[in-house]
Coordinates of C-alpha atoms and ligand atoms in Angstrom, one line a residue:
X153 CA -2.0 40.7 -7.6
X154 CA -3.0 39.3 -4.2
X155 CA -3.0 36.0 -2.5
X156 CA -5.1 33.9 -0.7
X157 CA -5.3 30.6 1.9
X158 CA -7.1 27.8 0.0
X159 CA -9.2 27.6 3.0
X160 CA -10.2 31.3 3.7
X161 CA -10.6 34.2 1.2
X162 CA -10.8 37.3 4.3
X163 CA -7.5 37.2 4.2
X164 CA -5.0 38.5 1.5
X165 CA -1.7 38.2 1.4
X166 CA 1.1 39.7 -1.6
X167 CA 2.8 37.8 -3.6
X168 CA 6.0 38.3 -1.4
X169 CA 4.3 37.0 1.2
X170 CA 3.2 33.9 0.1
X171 CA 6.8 32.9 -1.4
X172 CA 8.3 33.9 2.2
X173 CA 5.9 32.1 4.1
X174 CA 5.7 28.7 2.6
X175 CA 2.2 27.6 3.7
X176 CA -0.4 30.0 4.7
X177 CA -1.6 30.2 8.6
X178 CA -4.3 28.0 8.3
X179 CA -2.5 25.1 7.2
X180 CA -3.9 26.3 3.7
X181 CA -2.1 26.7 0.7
X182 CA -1.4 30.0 -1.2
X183 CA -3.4 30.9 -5.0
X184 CA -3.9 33.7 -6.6
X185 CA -6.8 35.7 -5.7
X186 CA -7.6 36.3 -9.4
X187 CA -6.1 34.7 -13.0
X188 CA -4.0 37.1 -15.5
X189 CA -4.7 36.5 -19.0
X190 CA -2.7 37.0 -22.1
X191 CA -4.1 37.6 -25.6
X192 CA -3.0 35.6 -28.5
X193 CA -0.9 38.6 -30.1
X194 CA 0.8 38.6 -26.5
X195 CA 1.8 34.8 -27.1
X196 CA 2.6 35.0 -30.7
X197 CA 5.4 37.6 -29.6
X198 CA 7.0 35.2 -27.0
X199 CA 7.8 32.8 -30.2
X200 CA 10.7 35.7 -30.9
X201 CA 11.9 35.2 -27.1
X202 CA 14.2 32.6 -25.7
X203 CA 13.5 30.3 -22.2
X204 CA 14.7 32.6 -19.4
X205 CA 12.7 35.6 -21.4
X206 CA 9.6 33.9 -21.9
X207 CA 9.8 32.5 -18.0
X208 CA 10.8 36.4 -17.1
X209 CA 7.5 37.4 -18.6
X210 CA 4.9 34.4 -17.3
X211 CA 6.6 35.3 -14.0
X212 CA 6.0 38.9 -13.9
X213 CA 2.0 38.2 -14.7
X214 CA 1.8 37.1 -11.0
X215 CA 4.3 39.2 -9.4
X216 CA 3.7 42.8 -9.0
X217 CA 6.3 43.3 -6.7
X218 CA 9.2 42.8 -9.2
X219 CA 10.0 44.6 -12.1
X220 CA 10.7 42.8 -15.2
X221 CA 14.5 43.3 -15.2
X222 CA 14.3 41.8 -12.0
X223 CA 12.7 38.7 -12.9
X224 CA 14.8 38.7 -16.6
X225 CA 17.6 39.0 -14.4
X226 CA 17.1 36.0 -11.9
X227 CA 15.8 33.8 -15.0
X228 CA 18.9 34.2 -17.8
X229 CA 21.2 33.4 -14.2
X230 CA 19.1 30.0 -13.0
X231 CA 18.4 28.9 -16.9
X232 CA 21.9 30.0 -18.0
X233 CA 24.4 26.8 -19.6
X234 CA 26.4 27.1 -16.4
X235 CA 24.0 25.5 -15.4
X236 CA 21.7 23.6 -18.0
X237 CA 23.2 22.0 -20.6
X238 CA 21.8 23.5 -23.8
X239 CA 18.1 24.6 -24.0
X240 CA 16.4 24.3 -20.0
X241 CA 12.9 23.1 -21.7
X242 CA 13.0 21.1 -25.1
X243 CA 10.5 19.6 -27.0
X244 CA 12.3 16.4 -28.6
X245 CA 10.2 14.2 -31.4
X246 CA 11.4 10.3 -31.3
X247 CA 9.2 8.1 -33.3
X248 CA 5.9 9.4 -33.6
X249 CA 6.0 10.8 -30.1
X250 CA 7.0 14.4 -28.7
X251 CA 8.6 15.1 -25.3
X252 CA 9.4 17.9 -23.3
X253 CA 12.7 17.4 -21.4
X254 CA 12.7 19.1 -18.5
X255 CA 16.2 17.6 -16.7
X256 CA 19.1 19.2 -18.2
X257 CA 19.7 21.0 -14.7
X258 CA 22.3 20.6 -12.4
X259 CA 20.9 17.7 -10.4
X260 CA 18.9 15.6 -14.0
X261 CA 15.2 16.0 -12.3
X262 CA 12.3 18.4 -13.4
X263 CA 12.7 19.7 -9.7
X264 CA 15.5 21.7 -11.0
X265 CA 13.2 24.0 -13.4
X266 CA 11.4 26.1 -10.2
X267 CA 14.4 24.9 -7.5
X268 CA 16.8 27.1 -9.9
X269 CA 14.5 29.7 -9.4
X270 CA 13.1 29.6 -5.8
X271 CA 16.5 30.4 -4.4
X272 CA 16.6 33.7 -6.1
X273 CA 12.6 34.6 -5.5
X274 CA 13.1 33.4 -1.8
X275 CA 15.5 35.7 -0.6
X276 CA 13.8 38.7 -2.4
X277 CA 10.4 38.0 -1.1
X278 CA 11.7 38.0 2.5
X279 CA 13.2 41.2 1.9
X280 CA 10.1 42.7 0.2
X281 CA 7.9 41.3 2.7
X282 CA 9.8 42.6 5.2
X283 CA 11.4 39.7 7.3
X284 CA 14.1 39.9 9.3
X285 CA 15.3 36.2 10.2
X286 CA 17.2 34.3 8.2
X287 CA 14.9 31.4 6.1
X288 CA 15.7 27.9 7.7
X289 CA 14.2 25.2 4.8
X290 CA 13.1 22.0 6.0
X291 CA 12.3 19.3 3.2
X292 CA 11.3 15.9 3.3
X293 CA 12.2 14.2 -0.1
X294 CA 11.3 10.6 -1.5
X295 CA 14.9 11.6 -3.7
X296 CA 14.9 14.3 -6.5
X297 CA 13.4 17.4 -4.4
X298 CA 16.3 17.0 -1.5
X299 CA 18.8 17.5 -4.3
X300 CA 17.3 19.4 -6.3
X301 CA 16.9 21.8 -3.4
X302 CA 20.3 21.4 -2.0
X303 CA 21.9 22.4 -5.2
X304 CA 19.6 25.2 -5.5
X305 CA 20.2 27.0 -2.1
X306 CA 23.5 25.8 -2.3
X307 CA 25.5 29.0 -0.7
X308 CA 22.5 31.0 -1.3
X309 CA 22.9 34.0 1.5
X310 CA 20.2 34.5 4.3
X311 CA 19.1 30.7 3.7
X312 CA 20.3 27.4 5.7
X313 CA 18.7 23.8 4.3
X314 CA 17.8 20.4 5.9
X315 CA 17.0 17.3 3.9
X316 CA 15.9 13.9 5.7
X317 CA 15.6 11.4 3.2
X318 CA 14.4 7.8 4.0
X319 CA 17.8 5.7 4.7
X320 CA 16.6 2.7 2.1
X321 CA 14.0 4.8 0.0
X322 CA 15.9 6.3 -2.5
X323 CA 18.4 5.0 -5.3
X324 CA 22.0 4.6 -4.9
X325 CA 22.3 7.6 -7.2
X326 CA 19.8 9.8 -5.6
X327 CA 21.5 9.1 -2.4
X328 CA 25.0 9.8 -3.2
X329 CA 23.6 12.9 -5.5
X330 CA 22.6 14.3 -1.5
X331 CA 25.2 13.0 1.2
X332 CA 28.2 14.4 -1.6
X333 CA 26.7 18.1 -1.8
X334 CA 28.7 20.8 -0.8
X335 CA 27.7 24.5 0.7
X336 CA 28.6 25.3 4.3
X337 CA 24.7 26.4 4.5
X338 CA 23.5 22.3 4.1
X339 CA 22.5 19.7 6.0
X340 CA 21.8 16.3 5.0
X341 CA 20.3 13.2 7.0
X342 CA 19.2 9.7 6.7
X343 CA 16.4 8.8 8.7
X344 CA 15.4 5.2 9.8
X345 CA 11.7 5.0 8.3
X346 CA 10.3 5.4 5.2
X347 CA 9.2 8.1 3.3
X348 CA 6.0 8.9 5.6
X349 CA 8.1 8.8 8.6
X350 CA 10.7 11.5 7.2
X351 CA 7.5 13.6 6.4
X352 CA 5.4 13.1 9.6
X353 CA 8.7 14.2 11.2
X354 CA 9.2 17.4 9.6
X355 CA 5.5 17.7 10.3
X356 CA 5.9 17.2 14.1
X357 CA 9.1 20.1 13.9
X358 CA 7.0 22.8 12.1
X359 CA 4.2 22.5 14.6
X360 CA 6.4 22.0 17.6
X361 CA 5.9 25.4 19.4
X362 CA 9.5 24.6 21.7
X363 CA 11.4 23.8 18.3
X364 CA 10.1 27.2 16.9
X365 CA 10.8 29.3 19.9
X366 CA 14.2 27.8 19.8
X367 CA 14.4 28.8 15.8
X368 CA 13.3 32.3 16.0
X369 CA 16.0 32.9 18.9
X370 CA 18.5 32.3 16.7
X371 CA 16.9 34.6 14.1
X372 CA 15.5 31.5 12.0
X373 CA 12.3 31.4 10.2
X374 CA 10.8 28.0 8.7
X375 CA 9.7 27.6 5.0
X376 CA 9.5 25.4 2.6
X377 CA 11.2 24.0 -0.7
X378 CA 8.2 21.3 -1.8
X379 CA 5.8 22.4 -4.3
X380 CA 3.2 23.5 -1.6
X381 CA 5.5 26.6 -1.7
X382 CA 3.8 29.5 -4.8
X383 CA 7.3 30.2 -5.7
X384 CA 7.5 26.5 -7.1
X385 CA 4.7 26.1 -9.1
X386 CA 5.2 29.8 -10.3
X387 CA 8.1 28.9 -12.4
X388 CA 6.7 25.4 -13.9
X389 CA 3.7 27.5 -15.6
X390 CA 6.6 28.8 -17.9
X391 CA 7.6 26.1 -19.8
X392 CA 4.1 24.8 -20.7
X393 CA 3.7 28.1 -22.9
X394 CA 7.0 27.4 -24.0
X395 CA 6.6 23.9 -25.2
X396 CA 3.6 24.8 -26.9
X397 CA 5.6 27.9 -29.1
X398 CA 8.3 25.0 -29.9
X399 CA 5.6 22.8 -30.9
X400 CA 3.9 25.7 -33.4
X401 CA 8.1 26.5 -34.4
X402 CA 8.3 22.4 -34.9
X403 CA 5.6 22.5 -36.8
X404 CA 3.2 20.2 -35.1
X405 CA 0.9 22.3 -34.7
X406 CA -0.8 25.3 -36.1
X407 CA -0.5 28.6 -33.8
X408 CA -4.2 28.7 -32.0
X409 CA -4.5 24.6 -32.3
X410 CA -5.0 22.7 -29.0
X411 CA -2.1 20.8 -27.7
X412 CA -2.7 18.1 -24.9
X413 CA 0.0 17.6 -22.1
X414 CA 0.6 14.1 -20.4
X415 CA 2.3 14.3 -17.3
X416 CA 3.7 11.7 -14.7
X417 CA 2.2 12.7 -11.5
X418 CA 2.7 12.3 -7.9
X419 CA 2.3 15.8 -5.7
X420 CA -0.3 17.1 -9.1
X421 CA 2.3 20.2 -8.7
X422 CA 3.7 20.0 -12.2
X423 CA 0.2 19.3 -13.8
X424 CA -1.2 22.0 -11.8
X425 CA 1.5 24.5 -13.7
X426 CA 0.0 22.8 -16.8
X427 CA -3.7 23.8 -15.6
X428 CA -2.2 27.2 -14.5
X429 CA -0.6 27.9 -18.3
X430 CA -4.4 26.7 -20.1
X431 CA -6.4 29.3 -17.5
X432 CA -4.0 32.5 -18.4
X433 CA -4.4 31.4 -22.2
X434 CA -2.1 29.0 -23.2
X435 CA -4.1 26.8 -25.7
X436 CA -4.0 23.7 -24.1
X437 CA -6.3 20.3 -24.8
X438 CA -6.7 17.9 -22.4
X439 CA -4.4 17.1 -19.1
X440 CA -3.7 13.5 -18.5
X441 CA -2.7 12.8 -15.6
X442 CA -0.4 9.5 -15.3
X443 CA 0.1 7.7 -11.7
X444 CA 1.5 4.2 -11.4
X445 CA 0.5 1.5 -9.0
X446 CA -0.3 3.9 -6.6
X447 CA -3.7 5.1 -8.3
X448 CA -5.3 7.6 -5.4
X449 CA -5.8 10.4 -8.3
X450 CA -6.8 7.7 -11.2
X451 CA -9.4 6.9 -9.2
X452 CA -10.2 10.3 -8.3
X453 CA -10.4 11.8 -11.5
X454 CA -13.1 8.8 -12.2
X455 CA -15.2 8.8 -9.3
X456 CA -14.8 11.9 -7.6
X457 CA -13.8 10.3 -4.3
X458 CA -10.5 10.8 -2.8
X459 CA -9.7 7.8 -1.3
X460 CA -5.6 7.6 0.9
X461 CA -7.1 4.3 2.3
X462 CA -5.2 2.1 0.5
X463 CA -2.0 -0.2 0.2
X464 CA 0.9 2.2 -0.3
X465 CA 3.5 0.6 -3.3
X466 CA 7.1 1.0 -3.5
X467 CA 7.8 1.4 -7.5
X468 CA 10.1 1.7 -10.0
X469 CA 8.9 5.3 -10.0
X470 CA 9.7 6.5 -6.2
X471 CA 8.8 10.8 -6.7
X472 CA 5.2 9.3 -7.8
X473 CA 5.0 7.0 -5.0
X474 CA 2.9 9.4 -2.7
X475 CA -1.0 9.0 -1.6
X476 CA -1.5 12.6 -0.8
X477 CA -1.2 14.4 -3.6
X478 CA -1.1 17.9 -2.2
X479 CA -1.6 20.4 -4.8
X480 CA -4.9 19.1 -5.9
X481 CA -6.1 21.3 -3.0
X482 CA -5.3 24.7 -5.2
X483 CA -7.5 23.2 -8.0
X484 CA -10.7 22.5 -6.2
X485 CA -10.3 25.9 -4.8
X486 CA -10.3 27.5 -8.3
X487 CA -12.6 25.4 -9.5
X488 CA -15.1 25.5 -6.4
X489 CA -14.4 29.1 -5.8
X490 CA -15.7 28.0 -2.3
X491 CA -13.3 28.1 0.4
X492 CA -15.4 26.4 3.2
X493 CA -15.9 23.5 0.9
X494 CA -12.4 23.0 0.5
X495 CA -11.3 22.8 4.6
X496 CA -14.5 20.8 4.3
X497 CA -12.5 18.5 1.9
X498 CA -9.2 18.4 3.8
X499 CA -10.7 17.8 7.1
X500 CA -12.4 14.9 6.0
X501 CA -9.0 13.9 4.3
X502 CA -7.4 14.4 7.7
X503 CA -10.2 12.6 9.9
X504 CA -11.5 9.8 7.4
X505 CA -8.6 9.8 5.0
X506 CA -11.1 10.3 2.5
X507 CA -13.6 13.4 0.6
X508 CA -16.2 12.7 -2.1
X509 CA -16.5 15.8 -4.4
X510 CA -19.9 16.8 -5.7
X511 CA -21.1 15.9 -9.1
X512 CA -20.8 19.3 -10.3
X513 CA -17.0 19.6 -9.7
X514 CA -16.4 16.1 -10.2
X515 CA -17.4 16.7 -13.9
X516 CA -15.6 20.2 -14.4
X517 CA -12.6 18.3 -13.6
X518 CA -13.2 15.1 -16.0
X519 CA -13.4 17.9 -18.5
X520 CA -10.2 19.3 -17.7
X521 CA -8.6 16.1 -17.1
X522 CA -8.4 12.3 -17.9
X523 CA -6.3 9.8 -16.0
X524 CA -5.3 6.7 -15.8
X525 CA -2.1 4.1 -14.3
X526 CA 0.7 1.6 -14.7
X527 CA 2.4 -0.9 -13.3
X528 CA 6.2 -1.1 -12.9
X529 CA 5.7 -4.1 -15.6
X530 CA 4.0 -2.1 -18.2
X531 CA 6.5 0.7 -17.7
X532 CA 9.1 -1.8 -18.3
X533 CA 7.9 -2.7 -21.3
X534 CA 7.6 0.7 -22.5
X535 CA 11.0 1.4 -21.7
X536 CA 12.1 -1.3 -23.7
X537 CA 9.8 -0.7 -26.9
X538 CA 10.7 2.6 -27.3
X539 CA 14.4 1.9 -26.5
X540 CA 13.8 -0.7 -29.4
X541 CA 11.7 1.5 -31.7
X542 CA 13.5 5.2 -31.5
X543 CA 16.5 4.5 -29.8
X544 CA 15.4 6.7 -27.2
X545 CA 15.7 6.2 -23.5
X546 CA 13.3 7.0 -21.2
X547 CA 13.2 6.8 -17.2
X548 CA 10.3 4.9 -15.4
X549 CA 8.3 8.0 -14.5
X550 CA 8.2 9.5 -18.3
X551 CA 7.5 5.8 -19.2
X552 CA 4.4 5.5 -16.9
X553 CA 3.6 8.9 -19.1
X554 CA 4.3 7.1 -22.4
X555 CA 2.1 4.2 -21.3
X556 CA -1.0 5.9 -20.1
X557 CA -0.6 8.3 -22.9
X558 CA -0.9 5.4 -25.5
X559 CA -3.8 4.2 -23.4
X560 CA -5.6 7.7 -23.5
X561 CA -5.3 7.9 -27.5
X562 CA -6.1 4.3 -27.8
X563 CA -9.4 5.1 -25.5
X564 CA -10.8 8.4 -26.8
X565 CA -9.3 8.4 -30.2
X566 CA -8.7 12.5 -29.6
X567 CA -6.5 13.4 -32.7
X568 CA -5.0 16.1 -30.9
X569 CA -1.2 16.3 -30.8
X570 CA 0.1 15.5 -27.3
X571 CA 3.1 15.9 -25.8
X572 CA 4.5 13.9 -23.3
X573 CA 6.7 15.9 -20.8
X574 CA 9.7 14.0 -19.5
X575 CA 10.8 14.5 -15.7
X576 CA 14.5 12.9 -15.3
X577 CA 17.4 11.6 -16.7
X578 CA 17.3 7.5 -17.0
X579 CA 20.4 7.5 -15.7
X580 CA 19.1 8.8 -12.0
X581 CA 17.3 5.4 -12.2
X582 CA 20.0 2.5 -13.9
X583 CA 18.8 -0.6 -12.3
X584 CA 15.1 -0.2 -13.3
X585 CA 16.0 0.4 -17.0
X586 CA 18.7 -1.4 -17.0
X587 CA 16.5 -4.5 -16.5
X588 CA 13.6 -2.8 -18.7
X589 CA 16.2 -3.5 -21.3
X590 CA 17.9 -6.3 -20.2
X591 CA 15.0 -8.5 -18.4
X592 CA 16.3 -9.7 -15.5
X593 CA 16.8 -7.8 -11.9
X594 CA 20.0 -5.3 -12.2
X595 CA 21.4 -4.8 -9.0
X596 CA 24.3 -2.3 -7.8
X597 CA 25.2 1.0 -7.0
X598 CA 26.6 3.9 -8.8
X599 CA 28.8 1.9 -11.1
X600 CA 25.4 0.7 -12.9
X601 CA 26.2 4.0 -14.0
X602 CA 28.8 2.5 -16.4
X603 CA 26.9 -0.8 -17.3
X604 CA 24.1 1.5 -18.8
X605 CA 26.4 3.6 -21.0
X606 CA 27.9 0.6 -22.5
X607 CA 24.7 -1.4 -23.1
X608 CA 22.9 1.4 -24.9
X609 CA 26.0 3.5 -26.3
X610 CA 24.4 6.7 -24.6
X611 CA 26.8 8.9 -22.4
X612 CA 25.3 9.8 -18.9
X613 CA 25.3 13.0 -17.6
X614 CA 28.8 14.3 -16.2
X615 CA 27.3 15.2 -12.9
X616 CA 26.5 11.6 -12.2
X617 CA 29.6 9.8 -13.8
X618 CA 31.7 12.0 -11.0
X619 CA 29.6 10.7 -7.9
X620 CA 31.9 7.5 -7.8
X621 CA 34.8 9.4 -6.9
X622 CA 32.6 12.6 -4.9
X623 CA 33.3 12.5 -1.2
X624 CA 31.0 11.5 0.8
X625 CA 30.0 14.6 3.9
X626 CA 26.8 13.1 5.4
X627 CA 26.8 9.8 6.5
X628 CA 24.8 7.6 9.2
X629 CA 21.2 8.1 10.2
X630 CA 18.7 9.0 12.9
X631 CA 15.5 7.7 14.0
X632 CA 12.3 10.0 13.6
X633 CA 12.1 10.8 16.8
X634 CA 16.0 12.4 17.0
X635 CA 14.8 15.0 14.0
X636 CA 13.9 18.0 15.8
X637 CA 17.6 17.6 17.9
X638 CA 19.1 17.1 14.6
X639 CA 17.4 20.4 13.2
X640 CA 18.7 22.5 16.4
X641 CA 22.5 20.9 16.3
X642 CA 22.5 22.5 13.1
X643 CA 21.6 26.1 13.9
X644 CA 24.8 25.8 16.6
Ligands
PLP17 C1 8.6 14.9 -8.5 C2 8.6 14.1 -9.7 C3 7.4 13.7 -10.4 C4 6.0 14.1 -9.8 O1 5.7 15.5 -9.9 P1 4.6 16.2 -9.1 O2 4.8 17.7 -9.3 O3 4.9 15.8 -7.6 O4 3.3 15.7 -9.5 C5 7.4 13.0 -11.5 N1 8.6 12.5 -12.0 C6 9.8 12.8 -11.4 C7 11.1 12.3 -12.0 C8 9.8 13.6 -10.2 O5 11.0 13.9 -9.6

């Protein structure tokens, strides 16, 4: 199984390789050279298996390298209830409605599905790949990556993190959730800007030939945690087979009927796994592909133009507010097969902050995909009716799912069962649906905490009730400009 830049197919790397490196040498990102497939017979004997097995064995169709007790053996450690409580991946049905929960990790985000694993793949792939230096993660995070990351390489040997986070970007919870973690390998900073700023600057440090002179002195190597990184998205595929089993074991389906997935979307990594899981044979419908105010792929999926020239909108949703949605790039590869088109594409993205696909592609993807968008309103509302309806809470992004999925059935009729998959906790996100609930604006810190679990009777999540009384390690902030000095203190 080999690998390949996005942008140029002469080259191939292994699998190893691409986890190590992060982001391929051309400023491309890593795919698979060629899809595995598995036959329905395959499939039907995962329904015996449980989570970590079935991820042990979608894992291993991409990864040569490791053996398959390898990979069972890093799976049943970063799925294990030490560290999810109960099943990783459920599918739940409230009302008439399914969901796939994906945050019972450690830090209550999808992120933790693939940032449980990466720290175990990382490591290994450095070793199998042969490098030396130790693997120095930068991330930028609009909130749930940063934690999600820090817990994950939390201690992890060989490996040293830095988060920047945008000082008044995040939520109270999300912010406390960072400047509280613990590991002696962790750094976490506030940076005066917003999200854009803390990303343009980790931009400016990887491609800052002093800063990485300095690094590899001190036997450093950058790489990444976000999901441009293959060892991110590998581990997402998994629980899109899985869901679909549950949903066969639920009953919902028949085994061999299609299932449709809609998926709250900002970076198109986790709806990318969902493409991944239909190509190797997963029988999967349709994709919808839910955004909120900020539209960019809504209106991409429609016309075929990528436009980032547009307003950029601070929601109730923050990890989809993001007009670069960077993993689109690995589908037009595999659907263009055409390398040169796509640094065609991002060049023009770069330049003009715009690319028009052609018709051809433009309707291979309507057929894969169907999109649409909310407002912070609307997902409001949704919160609130299905609060009202199943007694079910639901955070704003797997609202602004719940919305456009309503939209999707009310628009094409499609009688296929869909399942809506679920990305955090609501209790990362208190004020919003604490005023979905309540009307009103809810304003407050961490001790919303407390005013949510006695307004709907629900008990949040341990890990979150303990942050009022965590100690705080990381405090104050720098400007964009002092990152790269911040980066280097650190390695002293
Ligand atoms: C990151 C995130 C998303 C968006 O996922 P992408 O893979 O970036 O499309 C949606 N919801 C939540 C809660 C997230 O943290």
């Amino acid at each position: 199984m080999k690998y390949s830049s996005t942008r140029d197919f002469s080259k191939e790397y292994s699998a190893s390789e691409a986890i190590a490196r992060g982001l391929a040498p051309d400023g491309g990102l890593f795919v698979p050279c060629e899809l595995p497939h598995i036959t329905p017979l395959e499939l039907a004997a995962l329904a015996e298996k449980n989570y970590p097995m079935r991820a042990a064995y979608v894992m291993s169709l991409f990864l040569d390298e490791f053996s398959i007790e390898e990979l069972e053996d890093y799976c049943c450690k970063a799925y294990s209830h030490s560290r999810f409580d109960g099943e990783p991946a459920p599918v739940v049905k409230r009302g008439e409605d399914l969901y796939l929960e994906l945050w019972h990790g450690p830090t209550c985000a999808f992120k933790d599905m693939a940032l449980q694993m990466l720290p175990r793949l990382l490591p290994a792939s450095m070793k199998k790949s042969g490098q030396r230096e130790k693997a120095l993660i930068l991330t930028a995070t609009s909130g749930d990556t940063g934690k999600a990351a820090l817990e994950g390489f939390c201690d992890v040997e060989d490996t040293e993190i830095v988060v920047f986070y945008p000082e008044n970007g995040v939520s109270d919870v999300q912010k406390l959730q960072m400047t509280t973690q613990r590991g002696s390998n962790v750094h976490v900073q506030a940076v005066r800007g917003n999200f854009d700023d803390a990303q343009n600057g980790v931009k400016r440090i990887l491609n800052d030939p002093e800063v990485a002179a300095a690094v590899e002195a001190r036997g450093r190597r950058f790489t990444s945690a976000n999901s441009i990184n293959w060892g991110r998205l590998l581990p997402q595929i998994a629980y899109y087979l899985s869901a679909y089993l549950d949903c066969v074991r639920l009953g919902e389906i028949k085994f061999d009927d299609e299932l449709n997935f809609c998926v709250p979307t900002g970076n198109f990594g986790n709806i990318l796994a969902a493409y991944y899981a239909k190509c190797i044979g997963v029988p999967i419908g349709r994709l919808i592909c839910a955004s909120n105010a900020n539209n960019v792929l809504t209106d991409f999926i429609l016309t075929g133009k990528y436009d980032r020239n547009r307003a950029f909108h601070t929601t109730i949703s923050p990890s989809m507010d993001i007009l670069i949605s960077s993993n689109l790039e690995r589908l037009l590869c595999h659907l263009s097969g055409d390398p040169v088109k796509v640094k065609g594409f991002m060049d023009d993205l770069n330049c003009k902050g715009e690319y028009l696909v052609g018709s051809e592609l433009k309707s291979q993807i309507g057929e894969l995909f169907w999109a649409d968008f909310c407002d912070d309103a609307d997902t409001k509302q949704t919160i609130a009716r299905v609060w009202t309806e199943s007694n079910y809470l639901l955070d704003p992004h797997t609202a602004v799912a719940t919305t456009v999925k309503q939209k999707y059935f009310t628009s094409t009729g499609d009688s296929r069962k869909t399942v809506i998959v679920s990305t955090a906790n609501p209790y990362k996100f208190c004020s919003a649906v604490i005023s979905a609930i309540e009307g009103g604006s809810a304003s407050g810190g961490v001790e919303l905490i407390d005013r949510l679990s006695e307004l709907t009777g629900t008990t949040p999540p341990p890990q979150l009730a303990s942050l009022k009384d965590a100690q705080v390690r990381f405090k104050g902030s720098c400007s964009p400009e002092d990152m790269s000095q911040i980066v280097l203190n650190f390695l002293k």
